[in-house]
Amino acid sequence: MTATHLVWFRNDLRITDNRALHAACQDIHAKVIAVYIATPEQWQQHDMAPRQAAFIQQNLDCLDASLAEKNIPLFSHQCADFAESVEWLSGFCQKNDVTDLFYNRQYELNERRRDDRVGELLQGKCTLHAFDDSLLLPPGSVVTGSGEMYKVFTPFRKSFLQRLTHSDARCLPAPKPRADNAERLPLVPFDYPLEQPDPSLFPAGEDAALQRLRSFCRERVQDYQQQRDIPAIDGTSCLSPYLAIGVLSPRQCFNRLLAECPQTLEDDQSGAFVWLNELVWREFYRHLLVAYPKLCRHKPFIAWTDNVRWSGDADHLAAWKAGRTGFPIVDAAMRQLNQTGWMHNRLRMIVASFLVKDLLINWRAGERYFMSQLLDGDLAANNGGWQWAASSGTDAAPYFRIFNPTTQGERFDKKGDFIRRWVPELADVPDSDIHHPHQWAIKQGRVLDYPEPLVDHAVARKQTLQAFEEAKRGAG
């Protein structure tokens, strides 16, 4: 009997360097089919951004076309949630006489429970093949001498890079066309709010992602260390939306970087190494999710920080979301997020610190809002970033380190080029006053159509320090 291999696509929407797809196609005599299952109610529970759902749909269309060229049909289906998807997949496997199911692992708690349930339902009916594909090194492979997950990034990175140099991080080729002529099937549209991202900012498809990766590594990564914190400059890779849904693999990033900058691992002062460092942060946060599943349940890594008495000021939260706080760099960043679904990483730190440390609003509100807007929404990276800013996570900023949003703006957007792009109300304010626009307006006898600052940073800082100190004392 001819074997039937089913490839279950999830957050790995590409045909190149896809470990599950590559393995499924090794037997030239097997029939290979593919499936994608949308789960809109689960997405809603996970606060998936309508932009990200639309981006997934766009890239699924591209994947469908690429698979069709290889004579691999892509079936698509929609279930309410993971539980329903498991039952449907089991029935699909039986109906199509699937002998082997191939998929790439996901590391979030709900996803792992879903995959465990699939294993239970299909036990004895078909063989499961799971692969570590979305990371350079699998979770649990980089541990301390006592076998525990690292809690601090720098020693994790040292151990990670040592192990990486001795691992097989090669990219796998796309499969060759199959012998069978497969009919191309219509994809099921998502029953989910969709907001189309700007195609000029983030074009869909593997080719677009690989082209962006190549041009970044050839032309801009050398200056990454000097330019990455300046939001007015196109100094970052902007690859995170592709990595988040697996249109691009981290191995493709790593290998392209080494191809263009062969000395990356030896020169830790280079722009290339600093960008590699960001890829390692991505790994760190994902490894942590597996070692500490409570992070998937929005629990703080440092337990006593749950005792902080947060402000419940709904107006402050709404003003932060809308980019109407009266702090120009914060407002420009939030408007960039609201309009494009993406935000520069330095700005993510600034606005997160402002919400938690200036407005004393629970970091979970910010984490959730980011997920609802981000094109590159990713639980591990988003949770890791928010817990870093809130001083509640592993390797987080100590609670007494509080960003001053005004001086952050002066440092990273000195002349206000980024601010004016997103806060046109401040277009007439000169460079020297752009970070204190109301002081300038008073001197000029002008009235700005721009809100006064929500808080006095110096006062807010003292209140935050007091709230954290009380929480720590209360924990004993």
mmCIF file with all atom_site columns, C-alpha atoms in Angstrom, residues 161-346:
data_model
loop_
_atom_site.group_PDB
_atom_site.id
_atom_site.type_symbol
_atom_site.label_atom_id
_atom_site.label_alt_id
_atom_site.label_comp_id
_atom_site.label_asym_id
_atom_site.label_entity_id
_atom_site.label_seq_id
_atom_site.pdbx_PDB_ins_code
_atom_site.Cartn_x
_atom_site.Cartn_y
_atom_site.Cartn_z
_atom_site.occupancy
_atom_site.B_iso_or_equiv
_atom_site.pdbx_formal_charge
_atom_site.auth_seq_id
_atom_site.auth_comp_id
_atom_site.auth_asym_id
_atom_site.auth_atom_id
_atom_site.pdbx_PDB_model_num
ATOM 1   C CA . LEU A 1 161 ? 26.532  30.252 20.702  1.00 0.00 ? 161 LEU A CA 1
ATOM 2   C CA . GLN A 1 162 ? 28.996  27.574 21.770  1.00 0.00 ? 162 GLN A CA 1
ATOM 3   C CA . ARG A 1 163 ? 26.394  24.891 21.149  1.00 0.00 ? 163 ARG A CA 1
ATOM 4   C CA . LEU A 1 164 ? 25.194  26.511 17.925  1.00 0.00 ? 164 LEU A CA 1
ATOM 5   C CA . THR A 1 165 ? 28.648  26.330 16.335  1.00 0.00 ? 165 THR A CA 1
ATOM 6   C CA . HIS A 1 166 ? 28.611  22.550 16.836  1.00 0.00 ? 166 HIS A CA 1
ATOM 7   C CA . SER A 1 167 ? 25.023  21.980 15.684  1.00 0.00 ? 167 SER A CA 1
ATOM 8   C CA . ASP A 1 168 ? 23.569  21.397 12.246  1.00 0.00 ? 168 ASP A CA 1
ATOM 9   C CA . ALA A 1 169 ? 21.994  24.744 11.384  1.00 0.00 ? 169 ALA A CA 1
ATOM 10  C CA . ARG A 1 170 ? 22.016  24.219 7.619   1.00 0.00 ? 170 ARG A CA 1
ATOM 11  C CA . CYS A 1 171 ? 18.996  25.235 5.590   1.00 0.00 ? 171 CYS A CA 1
ATOM 12  C CA . LEU A 1 172 ? 17.028  22.531 3.822   1.00 0.00 ? 172 LEU A CA 1
ATOM 13  C CA . PRO A 1 173 ? 16.003  22.973 0.177   1.00 0.00 ? 173 PRO A CA 1
ATOM 14  C CA . ALA A 1 174 ? 12.429  23.185 -1.019  1.00 0.00 ? 174 ALA A CA 1
ATOM 15  C CA . PRO A 1 175 ? 11.074  19.774 -2.069  1.00 0.00 ? 175 PRO A CA 1
ATOM 16  C CA . LYS A 1 176 ? 11.223  18.639 -5.682  1.00 0.00 ? 176 LYS A CA 1
ATOM 17  C CA . PRO A 1 177 ? 7.925   18.406 -7.573  1.00 0.00 ? 177 PRO A CA 1
ATOM 18  C CA . ARG A 1 178 ? 5.964   15.235 -6.820  1.00 0.00 ? 178 ARG A CA 1
ATOM 19  C CA . ALA A 1 179 ? 5.050   12.815 -9.581  1.00 0.00 ? 179 ALA A CA 1
ATOM 20  C CA . ASP A 1 180 ? 1.286   13.089 -9.027  1.00 0.00 ? 180 ASP A CA 1
ATOM 21  C CA . ASN A 1 181 ? -0.557  15.971 -10.627 1.00 0.00 ? 181 ASN A CA 1
ATOM 22  C CA . ALA A 1 182 ? -2.496  17.519 -7.754  1.00 0.00 ? 182 ALA A CA 1
ATOM 23  C CA . GLU A 1 183 ? -5.611  19.595 -8.131  1.00 0.00 ? 183 GLU A CA 1
ATOM 24  C CA . ARG A 1 184 ? -5.322  23.051 -6.536  1.00 0.00 ? 184 ARG A CA 1
ATOM 25  C CA . LEU A 1 185 ? -8.097  23.472 -3.982  1.00 0.00 ? 185 LEU A CA 1
ATOM 26  C CA . PRO A 1 186 ? -9.835  26.726 -2.994  1.00 0.00 ? 186 PRO A CA 1
ATOM 27  C CA . LEU A 1 187 ? -8.727  28.012 0.413   1.00 0.00 ? 187 LEU A CA 1
ATOM 28  C CA . VAL A 1 188 ? -11.383 28.542 3.080   1.00 0.00 ? 188 VAL A CA 1
ATOM 29  C CA . PRO A 1 189 ? -11.613 32.275 3.982   1.00 0.00 ? 189 PRO A CA 1
ATOM 30  C CA . PHE A 1 190 ? -11.062 33.089 7.657   1.00 0.00 ? 190 PHE A CA 1
ATOM 31  C CA . ASP A 1 191 ? -14.110 33.958 9.725   1.00 0.00 ? 191 ASP A CA 1
ATOM 32  C CA . TYR A 1 192 ? -12.111 36.548 11.636  1.00 0.00 ? 192 TYR A CA 1
ATOM 33  C CA . PRO A 1 193 ? -11.773 40.341 11.491  1.00 0.00 ? 193 PRO A CA 1
ATOM 34  C CA . LEU A 1 194 ? -9.162  41.128 8.852   1.00 0.00 ? 194 LEU A CA 1
ATOM 35  C CA . GLU A 1 195 ? -7.207  44.339 8.420   1.00 0.00 ? 195 GLU A CA 1
ATOM 36  C CA . GLN A 1 196 ? -4.894  44.290 5.431   1.00 0.00 ? 196 GLN A CA 1
ATOM 37  C CA . PRO A 1 197 ? -1.338  45.425 6.257   1.00 0.00 ? 197 PRO A CA 1
ATOM 38  C CA . ASP A 1 198 ? 0.350   47.926 3.982   1.00 0.00 ? 198 ASP A CA 1
ATOM 39  C CA . PRO A 1 199 ? 1.886   45.770 1.197   1.00 0.00 ? 199 PRO A CA 1
ATOM 40  C CA . SER A 1 200 ? 4.599   48.352 0.589   1.00 0.00 ? 200 SER A CA 1
ATOM 41  C CA . LEU A 1 201 ? 5.796   47.876 4.192   1.00 0.00 ? 201 LEU A CA 1
ATOM 42  C CA . PHE A 1 202 ? 5.329   44.113 4.446   1.00 0.00 ? 202 PHE A CA 1
ATOM 43  C CA . PRO A 1 203 ? 4.769   42.327 1.128   1.00 0.00 ? 203 PRO A CA 1
ATOM 44  C CA . ALA A 1 204 ? 3.627   38.734 1.501   1.00 0.00 ? 204 ALA A CA 1
ATOM 45  C CA . GLY A 1 205 ? 5.476   35.574 0.510   1.00 0.00 ? 205 GLY A CA 1
ATOM 46  C CA . GLU A 1 206 ? 8.768   33.756 0.930   1.00 0.00 ? 206 GLU A CA 1
ATOM 47  C CA . ASP A 1 207 ? 10.423  35.562 -1.964  1.00 0.00 ? 207 ASP A CA 1
ATOM 48  C CA . ALA A 1 208 ? 9.706   38.965 -0.429  1.00 0.00 ? 208 ALA A CA 1
ATOM 49  C CA . ALA A 1 209 ? 10.967  37.824 2.978   1.00 0.00 ? 209 ALA A CA 1
ATOM 50  C CA . LEU A 1 210 ? 14.174  36.351 1.565   1.00 0.00 ? 210 LEU A CA 1
ATOM 51  C CA . GLN A 1 211 ? 14.817  39.439 -0.537  1.00 0.00 ? 211 GLN A CA 1
ATOM 52  C CA . ARG A 1 212 ? 14.450  41.638 2.548   1.00 0.00 ? 212 ARG A CA 1
ATOM 53  C CA . LEU A 1 213 ? 16.795  39.366 4.485   1.00 0.00 ? 213 LEU A CA 1
ATOM 54  C CA . ARG A 1 214 ? 19.409  39.437 1.726   1.00 0.00 ? 214 ARG A CA 1
ATOM 55  C CA . SER A 1 215 ? 19.353  43.195 1.282   1.00 0.00 ? 215 SER A CA 1
ATOM 56  C CA . PHE A 1 216 ? 19.525  43.809 5.045   1.00 0.00 ? 216 PHE A CA 1
ATOM 57  C CA . CYS A 1 217 ? 22.534  41.511 5.512   1.00 0.00 ? 217 CYS A CA 1
ATOM 58  C CA . ARG A 1 218 ? 24.329  42.963 2.485   1.00 0.00 ? 218 ARG A CA 1
ATOM 59  C CA . GLU A 1 219 ? 23.597  46.634 2.859   1.00 0.00 ? 219 GLU A CA 1
ATOM 60  C CA . ARG A 1 220 ? 22.577  47.569 6.390   1.00 0.00 ? 220 ARG A CA 1
ATOM 61  C CA . VAL A 1 221 ? 23.609  45.065 9.039   1.00 0.00 ? 221 VAL A CA 1
ATOM 62  C CA . GLN A 1 222 ? 27.104  46.578 9.281   1.00 0.00 ? 222 GLN A CA 1
ATOM 63  C CA . ASP A 1 223 ? 25.538  49.795 10.593  1.00 0.00 ? 223 ASP A CA 1
ATOM 64  C CA . TYR A 1 224 ? 22.960  48.023 12.759  1.00 0.00 ? 224 TYR A CA 1
ATOM 65  C CA . GLN A 1 225 ? 24.688  48.782 16.064  1.00 0.00 ? 225 GLN A CA 1
ATOM 66  C CA . GLN A 1 226 ? 24.805  52.526 15.325  1.00 0.00 ? 226 GLN A CA 1
ATOM 67  C CA . GLN A 1 227 ? 21.360  52.845 13.744  1.00 0.00 ? 227 GLN A CA 1
ATOM 68  C CA . ARG A 1 228 ? 19.090  50.302 15.414  1.00 0.00 ? 228 ARG A CA 1
ATOM 69  C CA . ASP A 1 229 ? 17.919  52.657 18.195  1.00 0.00 ? 229 ASP A CA 1
ATOM 70  C CA . ILE A 1 230 ? 17.053  55.587 15.904  1.00 0.00 ? 230 ILE A CA 1
ATOM 71  C CA . PRO A 1 231 ? 13.400  55.180 14.860  1.00 0.00 ? 231 PRO A CA 1
ATOM 72  C CA . ALA A 1 232 ? 13.580  57.843 12.139  1.00 0.00 ? 232 ALA A CA 1
ATOM 73  C CA . ILE A 1 233 ? 16.170  55.710 10.283  1.00 0.00 ? 233 ILE A CA 1
ATOM 74  C CA . ASP A 1 234 ? 15.376  52.484 8.459   1.00 0.00 ? 234 ASP A CA 1
ATOM 75  C CA . GLY A 1 235 ? 18.055  50.745 10.514  1.00 0.00 ? 235 GLY A CA 1
ATOM 76  C CA . THR A 1 236 ? 16.393  47.495 11.611  1.00 0.00 ? 236 THR A CA 1
ATOM 77  C CA . SER A 1 237 ? 15.628  44.385 9.589   1.00 0.00 ? 237 SER A CA 1
ATOM 78  C CA . CYS A 1 238 ? 11.789  44.516 9.856   1.00 0.00 ? 238 CYS A CA 1
ATOM 79  C CA . LEU A 1 239 ? 11.804  40.719 9.499   1.00 0.00 ? 239 LEU A CA 1
ATOM 80  C CA . SER A 1 240 ? 9.843   39.982 12.682  1.00 0.00 ? 240 SER A CA 1
ATOM 81  C CA . PRO A 1 241 ? 6.413   39.645 10.971  1.00 0.00 ? 241 PRO A CA 1
ATOM 82  C CA . TYR A 1 242 ? 7.855   36.928 8.714   1.00 0.00 ? 242 TYR A CA 1
ATOM 83  C CA . LEU A 1 243 ? 9.574   35.105 11.585  1.00 0.00 ? 243 LEU A CA 1
ATOM 84  C CA . ALA A 1 244 ? 6.429   35.264 13.730  1.00 0.00 ? 244 ALA A CA 1
ATOM 85  C CA . ILE A 1 245 ? 4.352   33.188 11.300  1.00 0.00 ? 245 ILE A CA 1
ATOM 86  C CA . GLY A 1 246 ? 7.222   31.187 9.839   1.00 0.00 ? 246 GLY A CA 1
ATOM 87  C CA . VAL A 1 247 ? 7.480   32.647 6.356   1.00 0.00 ? 247 VAL A CA 1
ATOM 88  C CA . LEU A 1 248 ? 11.175  32.863 7.237   1.00 0.00 ? 248 LEU A CA 1
ATOM 89  C CA . SER A 1 249 ? 13.201  30.527 9.462   1.00 0.00 ? 249 SER A CA 1
ATOM 90  C CA . PRO A 1 250 ? 15.865  31.581 11.975  1.00 0.00 ? 250 PRO A CA 1
ATOM 91  C CA . ARG A 1 251 ? 18.319  29.259 10.167  1.00 0.00 ? 251 ARG A CA 1
ATOM 92  C CA . GLN A 1 252 ? 17.806  31.250 6.975   1.00 0.00 ? 252 GLN A CA 1
ATOM 93  C CA . CYS A 1 253 ? 18.608  34.413 8.936   1.00 0.00 ? 253 CYS A CA 1
ATOM 94  C CA . PHE A 1 254 ? 21.680  32.884 10.586  1.00 0.00 ? 254 PHE A CA 1
ATOM 95  C CA . ASN A 1 255 ? 23.113  31.383 7.392   1.00 0.00 ? 255 ASN A CA 1
ATOM 96  C CA . ARG A 1 256 ? 22.531  34.513 5.316   1.00 0.00 ? 256 ARG A CA 1
ATOM 97  C CA . LEU A 1 257 ? 24.204  36.590 8.015   1.00 0.00 ? 257 LEU A CA 1
ATOM 98  C CA . LEU A 1 258 ? 27.285  34.323 8.037   1.00 0.00 ? 258 LEU A CA 1
ATOM 99  C CA . ALA A 1 259 ? 27.382  34.271 4.229   1.00 0.00 ? 259 ALA A CA 1
ATOM 100 C CA . GLU A 1 260 ? 27.521  38.079 4.072   1.00 0.00 ? 260 GLU A CA 1
ATOM 101 C CA . CYS A 1 261 ? 29.518  38.621 7.284   1.00 0.00 ? 261 CYS A CA 1
ATOM 102 C CA . PRO A 1 262 ? 31.759  35.556 7.842   1.00 0.00 ? 262 PRO A CA 1
ATOM 103 C CA . GLN A 1 263 ? 33.446  37.052 10.944  1.00 0.00 ? 263 GLN A CA 1
ATOM 104 C CA . THR A 1 264 ? 30.178  37.567 12.822  1.00 0.00 ? 264 THR A CA 1
ATOM 105 C CA . LEU A 1 265 ? 30.872  35.098 15.640  1.00 0.00 ? 265 LEU A CA 1
ATOM 106 C CA . GLU A 1 266 ? 34.445  36.356 16.166  1.00 0.00 ? 266 GLU A CA 1
ATOM 107 C CA . ASP A 1 267 ? 33.660  40.083 16.205  1.00 0.00 ? 267 ASP A CA 1
ATOM 108 C CA . ASP A 1 268 ? 31.209  40.775 19.024  1.00 0.00 ? 268 ASP A CA 1
ATOM 109 C CA . GLN A 1 269 ? 31.444  44.541 18.408  1.00 0.00 ? 269 GLN A CA 1
ATOM 110 C CA . SER A 1 270 ? 30.127  44.312 14.853  1.00 0.00 ? 270 SER A CA 1
ATOM 111 C CA . GLY A 1 271 ? 26.655  45.228 13.706  1.00 0.00 ? 271 GLY A CA 1
ATOM 112 C CA . ALA A 1 272 ? 26.236  41.654 12.493  1.00 0.00 ? 272 ALA A CA 1
ATOM 113 C CA . PHE A 1 273 ? 26.882  40.235 15.970  1.00 0.00 ? 273 PHE A CA 1
ATOM 114 C CA . VAL A 1 274 ? 24.497  42.744 17.561  1.00 0.00 ? 274 VAL A CA 1
ATOM 115 C CA . TRP A 1 275 ? 21.759  41.607 15.149  1.00 0.00 ? 275 TRP A CA 1
ATOM 116 C CA . LEU A 1 276 ? 22.571  37.954 15.882  1.00 0.00 ? 276 LEU A CA 1
ATOM 117 C CA . ASN A 1 277 ? 22.159  38.897 19.537  1.00 0.00 ? 277 ASN A CA 1
ATOM 118 C CA . GLU A 1 278 ? 18.535  39.833 18.785  1.00 0.00 ? 278 GLU A CA 1
ATOM 119 C CA . LEU A 1 279 ? 17.946  36.400 17.242  1.00 0.00 ? 279 LEU A CA 1
ATOM 120 C CA . VAL A 1 280 ? 19.360  34.850 20.423  1.00 0.00 ? 280 VAL A CA 1
ATOM 121 C CA . TRP A 1 281 ? 16.952  36.952 22.546  1.00 0.00 ? 281 TRP A CA 1
ATOM 122 C CA . ARG A 1 282 ? 14.133  35.445 20.468  1.00 0.00 ? 282 ARG A CA 1
ATOM 123 C CA . GLU A 1 283 ? 15.435  31.979 21.327  1.00 0.00 ? 283 GLU A CA 1
ATOM 124 C CA . PHE A 1 284 ? 15.862  32.869 25.019  1.00 0.00 ? 284 PHE A CA 1
ATOM 125 C CA . TYR A 1 285 ? 12.246  33.906 25.423  1.00 0.00 ? 285 TYR A CA 1
ATOM 126 C CA . ARG A 1 286 ? 10.958  30.784 23.654  1.00 0.00 ? 286 ARG A CA 1
ATOM 127 C CA . HIS A 1 287 ? 13.154  28.472 25.712  1.00 0.00 ? 287 HIS A CA 1
ATOM 128 C CA . LEU A 1 288 ? 11.804  30.186 28.845  1.00 0.00 ? 288 LEU A CA 1
ATOM 129 C CA . LEU A 1 289 ? 8.197   29.484 27.809  1.00 0.00 ? 289 LEU A CA 1
ATOM 130 C CA . VAL A 1 290 ? 8.900   25.767 27.832  1.00 0.00 ? 290 VAL A CA 1
ATOM 131 C CA . ALA A 1 291 ? 10.918  25.809 31.068  1.00 0.00 ? 291 ALA A CA 1
ATOM 132 C CA . TYR A 1 292 ? 8.350   27.984 32.853  1.00 0.00 ? 292 TYR A CA 1
ATOM 133 C CA . PRO A 1 293 ? 4.840   27.321 31.456  1.00 0.00 ? 293 PRO A CA 1
ATOM 134 C CA . LYS A 1 294 ? 3.371   29.870 33.888  1.00 0.00 ? 294 LYS A CA 1
ATOM 135 C CA . LEU A 1 295 ? 4.645   32.553 31.493  1.00 0.00 ? 295 LEU A CA 1
ATOM 136 C CA . CYS A 1 296 ? 2.028   31.332 28.994  1.00 0.00 ? 296 CYS A CA 1
ATOM 137 C CA . ARG A 1 297 ? -0.615  32.034 31.630  1.00 0.00 ? 297 ARG A CA 1
ATOM 138 C CA . HIS A 1 298 ? 0.484   35.658 32.073  1.00 0.00 ? 298 HIS A CA 1
ATOM 139 C CA . LYS A 1 299 ? 2.051   34.967 35.456  1.00 0.00 ? 299 LYS A CA 1
ATOM 140 C CA . PRO A 1 300 ? 5.075   37.083 36.420  1.00 0.00 ? 300 PRO A CA 1
ATOM 141 C CA . PHE A 1 301 ? 8.420   35.328 36.662  1.00 0.00 ? 301 PHE A CA 1
ATOM 142 C CA . ILE A 1 302 ? 9.142   37.223 39.904  1.00 0.00 ? 302 ILE A CA 1
ATOM 143 C CA . ALA A 1 303 ? 6.165   36.297 42.074  1.00 0.00 ? 303 ALA A CA 1
ATOM 144 C CA . TRP A 1 304 ? 6.209   39.263 44.468  1.00 0.00 ? 304 TRP A CA 1
ATOM 145 C CA . THR A 1 305 ? 5.577   41.721 41.635  1.00 0.00 ? 305 THR A CA 1
ATOM 146 C CA . ASP A 1 306 ? 1.992   40.413 41.574  1.00 0.00 ? 306 ASP A CA 1
ATOM 147 C CA . ASN A 1 307 ? 1.527   42.361 44.816  1.00 0.00 ? 307 ASN A CA 1
ATOM 148 C CA . VAL A 1 308 ? 2.009   45.736 43.108  1.00 0.00 ? 308 VAL A CA 1
ATOM 149 C CA . ARG A 1 309 ? -1.124  47.847 43.531  1.00 0.00 ? 309 ARG A CA 1
ATOM 150 C CA . TRP A 1 310 ? -1.732  48.920 39.962  1.00 0.00 ? 310 TRP A CA 1
ATOM 151 C CA . SER A 1 311 ? -3.701  51.957 38.887  1.00 0.00 ? 311 SER A CA 1
ATOM 152 C CA . GLY A 1 312 ? -7.059  51.222 37.316  1.00 0.00 ? 312 GLY A CA 1
ATOM 153 C CA . ASP A 1 313 ? -7.252  54.582 35.503  1.00 0.00 ? 313 ASP A CA 1
ATOM 154 C CA . ALA A 1 314 ? -9.161  53.681 32.320  1.00 0.00 ? 314 ALA A CA 1
ATOM 155 C CA . ASP A 1 315 ? -8.704  57.171 30.859  1.00 0.00 ? 315 ASP A CA 1
ATOM 156 C CA . HIS A 1 316 ? -4.931  56.914 31.168  1.00 0.00 ? 316 HIS A CA 1
ATOM 157 C CA . LEU A 1 317 ? -4.929  53.506 29.487  1.00 0.00 ? 317 LEU A CA 1
ATOM 158 C CA . ALA A 1 318 ? -7.146  54.820 26.671  1.00 0.00 ? 318 ALA A CA 1
ATOM 159 C CA . ALA A 1 319 ? -4.879  57.852 26.158  1.00 0.00 ? 319 ALA A CA 1
ATOM 160 C CA . TRP A 1 320 ? -1.814  55.582 25.977  1.00 0.00 ? 320 TRP A CA 1
ATOM 161 C CA . LYS A 1 321 ? -3.491  53.329 23.419  1.00 0.00 ? 321 LYS A CA 1
ATOM 162 C CA . ALA A 1 322 ? -4.521  56.293 21.276  1.00 0.00 ? 322 ALA A CA 1
ATOM 163 C CA . GLY A 1 323 ? -1.148  58.081 21.399  1.00 0.00 ? 323 GLY A CA 1
ATOM 164 C CA . ARG A 1 324 ? -2.569  61.018 23.355  1.00 0.00 ? 324 ARG A CA 1
ATOM 165 C CA . THR A 1 325 ? -0.379  61.040 26.480  1.00 0.00 ? 325 THR A CA 1
ATOM 166 C CA . GLY A 1 326 ? 1.271   64.423 25.936  1.00 0.00 ? 326 GLY A CA 1
ATOM 167 C CA . PHE A 1 327 ? 4.722   62.807 25.683  1.00 0.00 ? 327 PHE A CA 1
ATOM 168 C CA . PRO A 1 328 ? 5.705   63.153 21.998  1.00 0.00 ? 328 PRO A CA 1
ATOM 169 C CA . ILE A 1 329 ? 7.934   60.081 21.620  1.00 0.00 ? 329 ILE A CA 1
ATOM 170 C CA . VAL A 1 330 ? 5.369   57.853 23.342  1.00 0.00 ? 330 VAL A CA 1
ATOM 171 C CA . ASP A 1 331 ? 2.523   59.178 21.214  1.00 0.00 ? 331 ASP A CA 1
ATOM 172 C CA . ALA A 1 332 ? 4.447   58.892 17.954  1.00 0.00 ? 332 ALA A CA 1
ATOM 173 C CA . ALA A 1 333 ? 5.304   55.279 18.754  1.00 0.00 ? 333 ALA A CA 1
ATOM 174 C CA . MET A 1 334 ? 1.746   54.314 19.647  1.00 0.00 ? 334 MET A CA 1
ATOM 175 C CA . ARG A 1 335 ? 0.388   55.926 16.498  1.00 0.00 ? 335 ARG A CA 1
ATOM 176 C CA . GLN A 1 336 ? 2.945   54.022 14.414  1.00 0.00 ? 336 GLN A CA 1
ATOM 177 C CA . LEU A 1 337 ? 1.692   50.813 16.020  1.00 0.00 ? 337 LEU A CA 1
ATOM 178 C CA . ASN A 1 338 ? -1.976  51.688 15.504  1.00 0.00 ? 338 ASN A CA 1
ATOM 179 C CA . GLN A 1 339 ? -1.514  52.604 11.852  1.00 0.00 ? 339 GLN A CA 1
ATOM 180 C CA . THR A 1 340 ? 1.002   49.993 10.691  1.00 0.00 ? 340 THR A CA 1
ATOM 181 C CA . GLY A 1 341 ? 0.897   47.087 13.159  1.00 0.00 ? 341 GLY A CA 1
ATOM 182 C CA . TRP A 1 342 ? 4.623   47.429 13.770  1.00 0.00 ? 342 TRP A CA 1
ATOM 183 C CA . MET A 1 343 ? 6.754   49.393 16.201  1.00 0.00 ? 343 MET A CA 1
ATOM 184 C CA . HIS A 1 344 ? 10.488  50.007 16.391  1.00 0.00 ? 344 HIS A CA 1
ATOM 185 C CA . ASN A 1 345 ? 12.054  47.961 19.226  1.00 0.00 ? 345 ASN A CA 1
ATOM 186 C CA . ARG A 1 346 ? 13.522  50.919 21.145  1.00 0.00 ? 346 ARG A CA 1
#
